Short mmCIF file of C-alpha atoms in Angstrom, two decimals:
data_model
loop_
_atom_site.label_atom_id
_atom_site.label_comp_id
_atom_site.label_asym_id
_atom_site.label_seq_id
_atom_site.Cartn_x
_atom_site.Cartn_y
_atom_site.Cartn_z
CA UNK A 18 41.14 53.66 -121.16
CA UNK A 19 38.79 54.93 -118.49
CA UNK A 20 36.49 51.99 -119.57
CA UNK A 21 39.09 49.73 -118.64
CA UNK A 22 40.21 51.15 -115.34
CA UNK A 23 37.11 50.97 -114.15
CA UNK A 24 35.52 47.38 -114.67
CA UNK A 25 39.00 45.61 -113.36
CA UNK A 26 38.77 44.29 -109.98
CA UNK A 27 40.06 46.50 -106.68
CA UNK A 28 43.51 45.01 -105.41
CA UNK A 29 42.60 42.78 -102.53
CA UNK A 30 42.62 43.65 -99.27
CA UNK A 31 45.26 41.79 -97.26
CA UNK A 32 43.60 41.93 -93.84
CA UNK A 33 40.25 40.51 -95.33
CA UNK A 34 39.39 37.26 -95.73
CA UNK A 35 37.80 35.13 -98.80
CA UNK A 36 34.43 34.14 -97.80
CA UNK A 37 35.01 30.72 -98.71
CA UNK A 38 37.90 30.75 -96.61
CA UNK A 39 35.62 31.97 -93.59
CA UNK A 40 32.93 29.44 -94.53
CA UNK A 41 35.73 26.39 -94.27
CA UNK A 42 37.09 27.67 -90.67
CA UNK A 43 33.93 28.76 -88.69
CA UNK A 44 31.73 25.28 -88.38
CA UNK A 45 28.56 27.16 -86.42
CA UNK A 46 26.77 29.87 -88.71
CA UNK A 47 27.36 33.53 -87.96
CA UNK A 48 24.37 35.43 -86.35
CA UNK A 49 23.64 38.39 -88.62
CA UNK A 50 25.10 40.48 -85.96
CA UNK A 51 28.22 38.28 -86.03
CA UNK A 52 27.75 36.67 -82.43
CA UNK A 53 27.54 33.33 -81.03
CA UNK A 54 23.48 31.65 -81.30
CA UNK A 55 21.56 31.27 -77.96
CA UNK A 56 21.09 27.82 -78.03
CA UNK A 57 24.61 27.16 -76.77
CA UNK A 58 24.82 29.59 -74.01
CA UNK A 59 22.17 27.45 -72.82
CA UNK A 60 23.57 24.19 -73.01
CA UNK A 61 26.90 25.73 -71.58
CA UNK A 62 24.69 27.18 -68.34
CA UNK A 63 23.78 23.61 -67.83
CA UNK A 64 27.01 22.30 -68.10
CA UNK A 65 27.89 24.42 -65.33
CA UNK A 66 25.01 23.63 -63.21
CA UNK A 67 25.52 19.82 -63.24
CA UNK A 68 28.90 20.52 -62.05
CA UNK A 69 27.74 22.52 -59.28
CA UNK A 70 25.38 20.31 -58.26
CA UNK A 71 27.75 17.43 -58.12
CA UNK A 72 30.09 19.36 -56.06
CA UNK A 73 27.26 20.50 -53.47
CA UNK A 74 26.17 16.90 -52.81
CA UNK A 75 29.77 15.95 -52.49
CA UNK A 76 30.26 18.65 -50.00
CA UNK A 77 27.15 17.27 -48.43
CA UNK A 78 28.39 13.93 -47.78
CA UNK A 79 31.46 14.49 -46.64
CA UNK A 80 29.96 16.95 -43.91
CA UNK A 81 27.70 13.91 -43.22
CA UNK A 82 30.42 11.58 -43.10
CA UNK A 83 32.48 13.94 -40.78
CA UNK A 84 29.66 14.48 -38.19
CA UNK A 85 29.08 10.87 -37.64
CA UNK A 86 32.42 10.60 -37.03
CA UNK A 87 32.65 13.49 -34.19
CA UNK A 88 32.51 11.84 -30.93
CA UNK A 89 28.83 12.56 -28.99
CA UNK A 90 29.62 14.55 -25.77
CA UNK A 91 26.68 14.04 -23.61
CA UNK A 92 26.22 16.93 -20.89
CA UNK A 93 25.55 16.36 -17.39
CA UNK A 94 25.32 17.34 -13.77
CA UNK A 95 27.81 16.29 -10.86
CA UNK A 96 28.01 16.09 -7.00
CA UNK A 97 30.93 15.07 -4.46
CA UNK A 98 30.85 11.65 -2.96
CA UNK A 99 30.89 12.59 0.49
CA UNK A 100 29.90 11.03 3.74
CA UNK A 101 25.85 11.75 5.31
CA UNK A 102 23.76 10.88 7.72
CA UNK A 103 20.93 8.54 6.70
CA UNK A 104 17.77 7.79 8.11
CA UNK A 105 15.49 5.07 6.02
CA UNK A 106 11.53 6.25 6.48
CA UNK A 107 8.33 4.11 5.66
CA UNK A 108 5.77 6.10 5.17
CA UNK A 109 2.23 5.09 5.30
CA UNK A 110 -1.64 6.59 6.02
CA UNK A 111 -4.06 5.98 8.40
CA UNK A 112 -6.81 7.21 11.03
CA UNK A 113 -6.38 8.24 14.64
CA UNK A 114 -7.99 5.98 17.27
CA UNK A 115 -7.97 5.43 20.81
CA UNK A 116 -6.37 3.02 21.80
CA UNK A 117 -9.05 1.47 24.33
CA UNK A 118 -12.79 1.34 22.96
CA UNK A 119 -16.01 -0.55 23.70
CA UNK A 120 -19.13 -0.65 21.94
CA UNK A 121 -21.83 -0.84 23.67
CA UNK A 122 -24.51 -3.37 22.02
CA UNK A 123 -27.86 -4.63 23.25
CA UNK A 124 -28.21 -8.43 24.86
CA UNK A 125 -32.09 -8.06 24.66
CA UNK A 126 -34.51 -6.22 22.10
CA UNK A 127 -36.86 -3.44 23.32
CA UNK A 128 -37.39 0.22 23.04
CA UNK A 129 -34.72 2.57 24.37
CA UNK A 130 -36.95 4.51 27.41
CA UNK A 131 -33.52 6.68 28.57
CA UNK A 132 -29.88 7.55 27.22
CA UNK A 133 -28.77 9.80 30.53
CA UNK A 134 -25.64 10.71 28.44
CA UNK A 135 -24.90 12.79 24.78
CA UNK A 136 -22.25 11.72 22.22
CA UNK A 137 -18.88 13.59 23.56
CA UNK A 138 -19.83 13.51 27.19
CA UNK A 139 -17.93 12.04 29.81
CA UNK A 140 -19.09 9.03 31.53
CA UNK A 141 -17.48 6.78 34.90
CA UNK A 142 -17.09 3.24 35.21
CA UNK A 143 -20.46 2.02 36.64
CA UNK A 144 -22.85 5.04 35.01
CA UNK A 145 -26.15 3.98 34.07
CA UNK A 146 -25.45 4.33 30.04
CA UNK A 147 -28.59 2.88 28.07
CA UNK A 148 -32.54 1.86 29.62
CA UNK A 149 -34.74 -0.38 27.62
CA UNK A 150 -38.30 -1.02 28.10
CA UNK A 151 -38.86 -4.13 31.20
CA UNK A 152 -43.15 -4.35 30.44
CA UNK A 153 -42.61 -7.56 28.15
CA UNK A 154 -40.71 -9.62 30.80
CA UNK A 155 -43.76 -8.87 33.38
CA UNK A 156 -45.86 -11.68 32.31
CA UNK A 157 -43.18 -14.40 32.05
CA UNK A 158 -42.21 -13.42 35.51
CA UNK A 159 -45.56 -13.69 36.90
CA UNK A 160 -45.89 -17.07 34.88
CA UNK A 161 -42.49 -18.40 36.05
CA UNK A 162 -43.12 -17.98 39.56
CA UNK A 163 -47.17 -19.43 39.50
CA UNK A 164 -45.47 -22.25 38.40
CA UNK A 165 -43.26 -22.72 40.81
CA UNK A 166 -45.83 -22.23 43.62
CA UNK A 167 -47.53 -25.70 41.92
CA UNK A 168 -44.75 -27.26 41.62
CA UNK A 169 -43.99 -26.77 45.52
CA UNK A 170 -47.89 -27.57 46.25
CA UNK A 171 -47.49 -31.04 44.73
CA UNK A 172 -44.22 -31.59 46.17
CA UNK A 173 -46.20 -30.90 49.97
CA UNK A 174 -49.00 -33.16 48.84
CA UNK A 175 -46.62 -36.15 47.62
CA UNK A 176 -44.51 -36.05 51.14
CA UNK A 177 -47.72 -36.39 52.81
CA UNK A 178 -48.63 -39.74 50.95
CA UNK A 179 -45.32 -40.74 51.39
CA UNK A 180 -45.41 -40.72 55.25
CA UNK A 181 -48.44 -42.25 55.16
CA UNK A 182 -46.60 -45.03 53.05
CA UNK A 183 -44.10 -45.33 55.14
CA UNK A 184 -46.43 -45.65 58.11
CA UNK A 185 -48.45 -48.45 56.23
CA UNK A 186 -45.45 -50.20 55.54
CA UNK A 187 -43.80 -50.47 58.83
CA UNK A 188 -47.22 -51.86 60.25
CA UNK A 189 -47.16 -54.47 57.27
CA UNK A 190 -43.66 -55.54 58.21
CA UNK A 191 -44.87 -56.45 62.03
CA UNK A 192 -47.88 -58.51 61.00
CA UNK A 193 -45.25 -60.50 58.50
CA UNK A 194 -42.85 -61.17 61.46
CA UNK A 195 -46.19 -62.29 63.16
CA UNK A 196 -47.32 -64.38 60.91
CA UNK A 197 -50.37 -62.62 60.08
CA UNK A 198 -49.21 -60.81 56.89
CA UNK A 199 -47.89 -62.44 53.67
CA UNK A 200 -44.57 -61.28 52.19
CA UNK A 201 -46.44 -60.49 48.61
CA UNK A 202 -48.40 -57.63 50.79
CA UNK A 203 -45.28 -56.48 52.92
CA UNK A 204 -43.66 -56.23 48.81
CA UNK A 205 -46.70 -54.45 47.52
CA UNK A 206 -46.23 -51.66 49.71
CA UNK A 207 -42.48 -51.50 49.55
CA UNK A 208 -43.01 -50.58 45.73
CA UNK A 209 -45.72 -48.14 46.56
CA UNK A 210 -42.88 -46.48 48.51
CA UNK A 211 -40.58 -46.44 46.36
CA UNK A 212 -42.92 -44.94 43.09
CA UNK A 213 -43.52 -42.14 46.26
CA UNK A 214 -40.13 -41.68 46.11
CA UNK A 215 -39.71 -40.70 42.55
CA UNK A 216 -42.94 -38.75 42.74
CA UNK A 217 -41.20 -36.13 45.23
CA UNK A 218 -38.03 -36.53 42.96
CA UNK A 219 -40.17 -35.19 39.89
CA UNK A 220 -41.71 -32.25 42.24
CA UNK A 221 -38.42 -31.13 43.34
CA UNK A 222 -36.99 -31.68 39.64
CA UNK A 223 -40.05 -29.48 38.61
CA UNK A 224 -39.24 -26.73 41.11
CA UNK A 225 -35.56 -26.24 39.80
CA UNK A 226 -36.92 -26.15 36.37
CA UNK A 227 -39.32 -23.31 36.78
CA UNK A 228 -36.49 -21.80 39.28
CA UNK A 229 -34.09 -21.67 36.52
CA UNK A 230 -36.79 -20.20 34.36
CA UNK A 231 -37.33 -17.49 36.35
CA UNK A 232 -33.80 -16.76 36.42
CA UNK A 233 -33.46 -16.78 32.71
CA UNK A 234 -35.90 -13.96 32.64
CA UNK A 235 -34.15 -12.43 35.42
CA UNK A 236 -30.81 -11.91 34.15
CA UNK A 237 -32.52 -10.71 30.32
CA UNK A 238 -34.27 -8.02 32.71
CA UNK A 239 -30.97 -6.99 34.00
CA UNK A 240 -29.32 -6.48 30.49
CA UNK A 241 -32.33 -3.60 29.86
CA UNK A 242 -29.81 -1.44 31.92
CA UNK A 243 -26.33 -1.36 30.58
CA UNK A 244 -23.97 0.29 32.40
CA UNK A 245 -20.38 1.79 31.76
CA UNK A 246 -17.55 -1.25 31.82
CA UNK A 247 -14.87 1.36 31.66
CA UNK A 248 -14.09 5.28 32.29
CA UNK A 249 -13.76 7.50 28.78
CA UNK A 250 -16.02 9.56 26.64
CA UNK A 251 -18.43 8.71 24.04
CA UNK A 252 -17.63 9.19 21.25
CA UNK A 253 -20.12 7.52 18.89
CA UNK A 254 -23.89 7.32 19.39
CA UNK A 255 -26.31 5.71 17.10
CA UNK A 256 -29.53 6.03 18.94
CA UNK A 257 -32.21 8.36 21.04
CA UNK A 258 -34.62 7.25 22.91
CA UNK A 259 -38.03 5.74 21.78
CA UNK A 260 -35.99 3.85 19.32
CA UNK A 261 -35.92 -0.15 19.47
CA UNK A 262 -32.94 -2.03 19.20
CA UNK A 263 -32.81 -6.05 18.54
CA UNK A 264 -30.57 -8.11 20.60
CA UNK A 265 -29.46 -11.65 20.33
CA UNK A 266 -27.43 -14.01 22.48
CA UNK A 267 -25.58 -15.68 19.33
CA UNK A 268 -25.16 -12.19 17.20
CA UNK A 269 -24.42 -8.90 18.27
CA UNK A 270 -26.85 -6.71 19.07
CA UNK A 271 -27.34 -3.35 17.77
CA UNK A 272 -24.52 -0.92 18.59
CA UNK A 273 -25.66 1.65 20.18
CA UNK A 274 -22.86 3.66 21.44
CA UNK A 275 -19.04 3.74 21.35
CA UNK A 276 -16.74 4.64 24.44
CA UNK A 277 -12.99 5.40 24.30
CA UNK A 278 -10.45 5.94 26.39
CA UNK A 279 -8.99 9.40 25.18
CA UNK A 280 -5.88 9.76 26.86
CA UNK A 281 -4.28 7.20 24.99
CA UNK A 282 -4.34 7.33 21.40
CA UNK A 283 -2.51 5.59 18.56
CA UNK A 284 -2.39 5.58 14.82
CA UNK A 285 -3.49 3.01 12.46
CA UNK A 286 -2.06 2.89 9.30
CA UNK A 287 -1.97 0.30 6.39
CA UNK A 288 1.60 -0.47 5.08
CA UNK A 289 2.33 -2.37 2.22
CA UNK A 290 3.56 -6.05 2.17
CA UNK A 291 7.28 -4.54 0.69
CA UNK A 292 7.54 -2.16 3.65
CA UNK A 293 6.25 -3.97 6.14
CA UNK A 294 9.02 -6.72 6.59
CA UNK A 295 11.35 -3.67 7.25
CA UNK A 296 9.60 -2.31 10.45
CA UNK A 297 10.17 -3.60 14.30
CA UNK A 298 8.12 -3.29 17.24
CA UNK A 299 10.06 0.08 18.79
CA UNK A 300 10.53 2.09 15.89
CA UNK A 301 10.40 5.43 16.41
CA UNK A 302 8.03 7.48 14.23
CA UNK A 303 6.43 11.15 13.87
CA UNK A 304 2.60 11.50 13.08
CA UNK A 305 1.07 14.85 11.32
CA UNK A 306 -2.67 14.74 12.05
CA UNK A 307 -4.21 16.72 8.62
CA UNK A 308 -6.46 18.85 11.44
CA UNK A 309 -2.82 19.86 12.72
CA UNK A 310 -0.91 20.77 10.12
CA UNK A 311 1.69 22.49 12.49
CA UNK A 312 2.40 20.27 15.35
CA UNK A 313 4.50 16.59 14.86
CA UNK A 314 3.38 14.21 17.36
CA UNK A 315 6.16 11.37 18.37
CA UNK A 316 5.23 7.90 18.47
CA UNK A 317 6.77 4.27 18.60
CA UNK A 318 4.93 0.96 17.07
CA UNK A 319 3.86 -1.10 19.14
CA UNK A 320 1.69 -3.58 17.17
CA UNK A 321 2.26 -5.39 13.97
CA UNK A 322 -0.44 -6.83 12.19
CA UNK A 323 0.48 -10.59 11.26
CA UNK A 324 -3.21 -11.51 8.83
CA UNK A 325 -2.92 -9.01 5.70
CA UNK A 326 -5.87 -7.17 4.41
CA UNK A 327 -6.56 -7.59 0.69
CA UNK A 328 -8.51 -4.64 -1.23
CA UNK A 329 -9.38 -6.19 -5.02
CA UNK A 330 -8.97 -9.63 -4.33
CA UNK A 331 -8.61 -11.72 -7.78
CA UNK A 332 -8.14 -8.27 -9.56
CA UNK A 333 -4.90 -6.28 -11.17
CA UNK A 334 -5.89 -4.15 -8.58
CA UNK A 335 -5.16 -6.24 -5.59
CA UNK A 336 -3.46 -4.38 -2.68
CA UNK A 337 -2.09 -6.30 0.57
CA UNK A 338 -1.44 -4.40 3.43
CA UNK A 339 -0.68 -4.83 6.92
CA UNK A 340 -1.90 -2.86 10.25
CA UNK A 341 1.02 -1.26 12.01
CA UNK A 342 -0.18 0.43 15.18
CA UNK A 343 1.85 3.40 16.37
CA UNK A 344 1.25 4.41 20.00
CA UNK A 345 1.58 8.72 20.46
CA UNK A 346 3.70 9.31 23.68
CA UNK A 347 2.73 13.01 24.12
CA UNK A 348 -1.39 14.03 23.02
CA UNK A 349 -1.56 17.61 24.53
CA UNK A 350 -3.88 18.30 21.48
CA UNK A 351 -7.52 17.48 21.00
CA UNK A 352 -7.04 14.03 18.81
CA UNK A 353 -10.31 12.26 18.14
CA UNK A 354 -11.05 9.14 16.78
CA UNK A 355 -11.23 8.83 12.90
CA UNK A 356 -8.94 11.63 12.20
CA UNK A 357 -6.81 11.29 8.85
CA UNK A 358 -2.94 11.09 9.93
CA UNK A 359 0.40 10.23 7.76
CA UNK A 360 2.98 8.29 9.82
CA UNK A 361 6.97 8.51 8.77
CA UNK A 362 8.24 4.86 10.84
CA UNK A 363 12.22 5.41 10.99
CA UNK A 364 13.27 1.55 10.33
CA UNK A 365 17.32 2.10 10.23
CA UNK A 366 20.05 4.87 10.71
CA UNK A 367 23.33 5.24 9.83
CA UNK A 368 25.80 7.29 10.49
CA UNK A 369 28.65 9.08 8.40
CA UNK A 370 28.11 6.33 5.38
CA UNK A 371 29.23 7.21 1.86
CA UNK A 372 26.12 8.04 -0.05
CA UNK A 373 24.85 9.31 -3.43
CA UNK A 374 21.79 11.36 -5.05
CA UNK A 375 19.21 8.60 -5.23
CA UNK A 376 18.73 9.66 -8.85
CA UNK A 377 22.13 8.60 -9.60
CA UNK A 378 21.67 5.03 -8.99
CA UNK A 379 20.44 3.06 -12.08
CA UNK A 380 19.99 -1.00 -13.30
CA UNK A 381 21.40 -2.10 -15.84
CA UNK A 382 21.70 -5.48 -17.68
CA UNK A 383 25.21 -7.08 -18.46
CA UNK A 384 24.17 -9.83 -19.48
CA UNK A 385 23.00 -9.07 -22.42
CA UNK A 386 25.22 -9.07 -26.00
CA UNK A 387 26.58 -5.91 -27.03
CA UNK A 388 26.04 -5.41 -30.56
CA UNK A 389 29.53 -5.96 -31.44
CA UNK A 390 29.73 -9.23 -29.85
CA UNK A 391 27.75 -10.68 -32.35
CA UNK A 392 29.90 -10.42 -35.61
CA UNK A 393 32.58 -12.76 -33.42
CA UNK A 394 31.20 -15.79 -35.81
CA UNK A 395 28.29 -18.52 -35.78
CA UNK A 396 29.74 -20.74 -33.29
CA UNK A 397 30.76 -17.87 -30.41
CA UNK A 398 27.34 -16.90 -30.86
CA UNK A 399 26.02 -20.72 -30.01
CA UNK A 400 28.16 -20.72 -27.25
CA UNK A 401 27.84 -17.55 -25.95
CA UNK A 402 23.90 -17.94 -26.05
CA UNK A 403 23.70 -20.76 -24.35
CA UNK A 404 26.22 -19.40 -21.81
CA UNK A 405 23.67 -16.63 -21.09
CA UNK A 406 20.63 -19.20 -20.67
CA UNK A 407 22.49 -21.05 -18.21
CA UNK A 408 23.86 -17.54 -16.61
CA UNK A 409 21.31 -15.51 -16.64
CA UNK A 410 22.76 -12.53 -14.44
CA UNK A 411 20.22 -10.33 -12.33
CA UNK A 412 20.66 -6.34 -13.41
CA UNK A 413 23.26 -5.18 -11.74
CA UNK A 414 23.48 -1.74 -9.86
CA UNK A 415 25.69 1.05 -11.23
CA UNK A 416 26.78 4.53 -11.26
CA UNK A 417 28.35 6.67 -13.47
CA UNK A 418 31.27 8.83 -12.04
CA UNK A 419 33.83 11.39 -14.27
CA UNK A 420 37.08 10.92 -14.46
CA UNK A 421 39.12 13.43 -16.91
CA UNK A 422 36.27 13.88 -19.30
CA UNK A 423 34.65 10.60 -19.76
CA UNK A 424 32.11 8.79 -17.60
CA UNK A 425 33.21 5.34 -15.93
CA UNK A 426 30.74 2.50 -14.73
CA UNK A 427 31.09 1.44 -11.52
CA UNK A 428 29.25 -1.58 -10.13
CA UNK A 429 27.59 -0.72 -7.04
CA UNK A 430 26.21 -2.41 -3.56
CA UNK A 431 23.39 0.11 -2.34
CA UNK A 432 22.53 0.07 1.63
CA UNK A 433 19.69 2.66 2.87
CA UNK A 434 17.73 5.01 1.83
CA UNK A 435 15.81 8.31 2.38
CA UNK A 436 13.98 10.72 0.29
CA UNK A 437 17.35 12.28 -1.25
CA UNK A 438 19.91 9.71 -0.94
CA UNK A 439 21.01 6.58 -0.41
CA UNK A 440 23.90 4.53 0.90
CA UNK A 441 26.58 3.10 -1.14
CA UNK A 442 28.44 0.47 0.64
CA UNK A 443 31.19 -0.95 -2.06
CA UNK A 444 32.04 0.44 -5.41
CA UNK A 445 32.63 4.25 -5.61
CA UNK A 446 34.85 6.11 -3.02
CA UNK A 447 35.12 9.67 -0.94
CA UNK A 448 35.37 12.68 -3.40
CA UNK A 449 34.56 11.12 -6.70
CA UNK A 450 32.18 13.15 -8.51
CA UNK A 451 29.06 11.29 -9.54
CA UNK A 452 26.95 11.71 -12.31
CA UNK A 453 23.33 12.97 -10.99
CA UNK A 454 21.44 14.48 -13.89
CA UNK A 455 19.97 13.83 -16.05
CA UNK A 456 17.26 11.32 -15.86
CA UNK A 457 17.68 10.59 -19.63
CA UNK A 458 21.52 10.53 -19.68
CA UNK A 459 21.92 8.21 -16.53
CA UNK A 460 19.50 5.45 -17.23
CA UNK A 461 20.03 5.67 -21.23
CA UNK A 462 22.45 7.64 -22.83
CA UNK A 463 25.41 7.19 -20.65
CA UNK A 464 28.32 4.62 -21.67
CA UNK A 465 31.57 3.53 -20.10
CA UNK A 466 34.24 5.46 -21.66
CA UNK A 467 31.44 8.03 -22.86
CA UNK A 468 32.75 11.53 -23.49
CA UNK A 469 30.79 14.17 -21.06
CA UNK A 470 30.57 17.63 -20.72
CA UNK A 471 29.89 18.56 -17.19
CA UNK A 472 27.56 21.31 -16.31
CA UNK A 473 26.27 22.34 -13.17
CA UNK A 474 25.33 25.66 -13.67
CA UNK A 475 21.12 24.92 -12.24
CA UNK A 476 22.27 23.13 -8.97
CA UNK A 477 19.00 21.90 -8.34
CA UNK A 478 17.93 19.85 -11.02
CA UNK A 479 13.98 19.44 -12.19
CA UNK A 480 11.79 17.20 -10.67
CA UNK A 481 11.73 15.38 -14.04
CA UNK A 482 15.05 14.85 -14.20
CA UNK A 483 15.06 12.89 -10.68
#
């Protein structure tokens, strides 16, 4: 009985299950621990990462797509439209010089025996300036004036013969009218006369010559001592004495000194061939002389150049400039010749003109395509481009004003100029406020209809941004 009680079978638990039941329901195999294998965690991890990843670079793009669409604000710097004073300047370089100068040259060669004056003294009209050496004209003189006294010797000897001719002949003309003469002899001495005549002719001819001569060599002894044509100082000397100088009646001789007239200077400058069609004889200008760095000397021109000068002819580098002489009204100051000087010509005022920052003032091109213009079709773009050949329009001038947050074009006539700004005759009115900063925004960035942002927190914009 015991035997049998225990080899039957427990009674089945009702909460446990068959194995083969567990087998048929659970498709992965069990872990011996009873939990899920590592192998799909992983593949689960990944699942979730490639959705992630996806969602990121959605996120991306749309944050892409977004920020292109956000209108560009483009920040910049304002002033008032008022009306100003303007005063248009040319400026240009040049030296100081007087404006009456001689140079003093030699007429005949020699060696310099005395130079009574020094470079910076003061000399009168009519001062002995310059002595060359006379000893080679001595000889000439001498020779010039032997031959004259022969030439006057034969003329004496010649009028003798010649009264004697005469005397001869008039007895030869009473023996003919008494019939004791032929006419052949009373001829033959009428020629003899007259071959006299010429004789004393050629004497008297010979006379003037060597006269003349002498004079020649006269008047080349008087140019050995040059004296002062005019009153002034002098100011440039190129030689002492024992030196020789050559001098020639075709060429100019050597210079040997310079005076000038000191008490009325003027400025020389060199203006360019754009500038120069703006300035008038009269125009009022102010000098600084580089030795006076202080003092502003006033001035009016006086002298235009018409011939240009031309520095790099035939080159890229070719300059053409013009002389414009400026005449100083007041010299209380020491000016000398060849002093550096920078001359500010005032060439036209106005006054109480609308004006603008000169930086504000840009070109631009309208007649060019916008990009848009172009998707219009094949045959507007024919036209169109063959509208523009024939067109053509120059750049236009234009400025940029704001008007409740965005900038407006406005089409421009400029007038004068100076350093800061410049006239605007038609296009923008009193109390607008113009764009004037920056450099980068005005001549590139800036639209019509372009949202701005204005700030003019640095009044006083760089230099780069002018």
């Amino acid at each position: 009985m015991s035997d049998t009680l225990s080899t039957s079978p427990a009674p089945a638990d009702p909460n446990t299950v068959p194995p083969s039941v567990h087998t048929a329901q659970v498709s992965a195999p069990m872990s011996p621990t009873g939990k899920v294998p590592a192998r799909k965690k992983k593949s689960k991890k990944k699942k979730w990462m490639f959705i992630g990843g996806g969602v990121l670079l959605l996120l991306i793009i749309a944050a892409v797509l977004m920020s292109q669409k956000k209108e560009k604000v483009t920040e910049v710097q304002t002033e008032k439209v008022v009306k100003r004073n303007i005063t248009q300047v040319v400026t240009a370089t040049g030296k100081i010089q007087s404006e009456t100068k001689v140079n003093i040259s030699a007429e005949t060669s020699g060696e310099i025996i005395s130079l009574p004056f020094k470079e910076g003294d003061e000399v009168k009209r009519g001062d002995l300036l310059v002595k060359i050496k006379q000893d080679a004209y001595a000889p000439q003189i001498a020779q010039q004036n032997a031959g004259i006294k022969v030439a006057e010797s034969n003329l004496q000897q010649n009028q003798v013969a010649l009264k004697n001719l005469e005397l001869e002949l008039g007895r030869t003309r009473e023996l003919v009218n008494k019939g004791l003469a032929s006419q052949s002899e009373l001829d033959a001495n009428q020629n003899k006369l007259d071959q006299q005549l010429a004789i004393l002719n050629t004497n008297r001819a010979q006379i003037n010559q060597q006269r003349a001569g002498l004079g020649s060599i006269r008047y080349d002894v008087s140019k050995t001592t040059i004296y002062a044509p005019m009153s002034g100082v002098i100011t440039q000397l190129n030689n002492e004495v024992g030196e020789k100088v050559l001098g020639t009646v075709q060429n100019i001789g050597s210079n040997i000194m310079t005076i000038s007239d000191l008490s009325l200077m003027e400025c020389q400058v060199d203006v360019s061939e754009a500038d120069v069609i703006m300035i008038h004889l009269g125009d009022t200008a102010n000098v600084t002389v580089d030795a006076f760095n202080d003092k502003i000397f006033k001035g009016y021109v006086y002298e235009v150049a018409n011939t240009a000068k031309s520095k790099g002819t035939g080159t890229q580098e070719e300059v053409v400039n013009f002389t414009v002489k400026i005449r100083i009204i007041e010299n209380q100051f020491e000016l000398r010749p060849g002093m550096s000087c920078t001359a500010n010509i005032e060439v036209a005022k106005k006054q109480n003109v609308l004006a603008v920052p000169i930086q504000s003032l840009t070109i631009r091109d309208d007649s060019m395509m916008k990009k848009d213009d172009k998707s219009t079709g094949n045959e507007n773009l024919t036209k169109t481009s063959e509208q523009d050949k024939k067109k053509k329009a120059k750049p236009q001038e234009v400025v940029f004003v704001v008007e409740n947050g965005v900038s407006k074009k406005k089409n421009v006539k400029s007038g004068i100029s100076d350093d800061s700004y410049i006239e605007i005759i038609d296009g923008v009115g009193e109390n607008m406020d113009v764009v004037k900063g920056s450099y980068k925004a005005i001549n590139t960035e800036l639209e019509d209809n372009a949202k701005v942002k204005i700030d003019n927190s640095n009044k006083n914009v760089k230099p780069s941004d002018k």
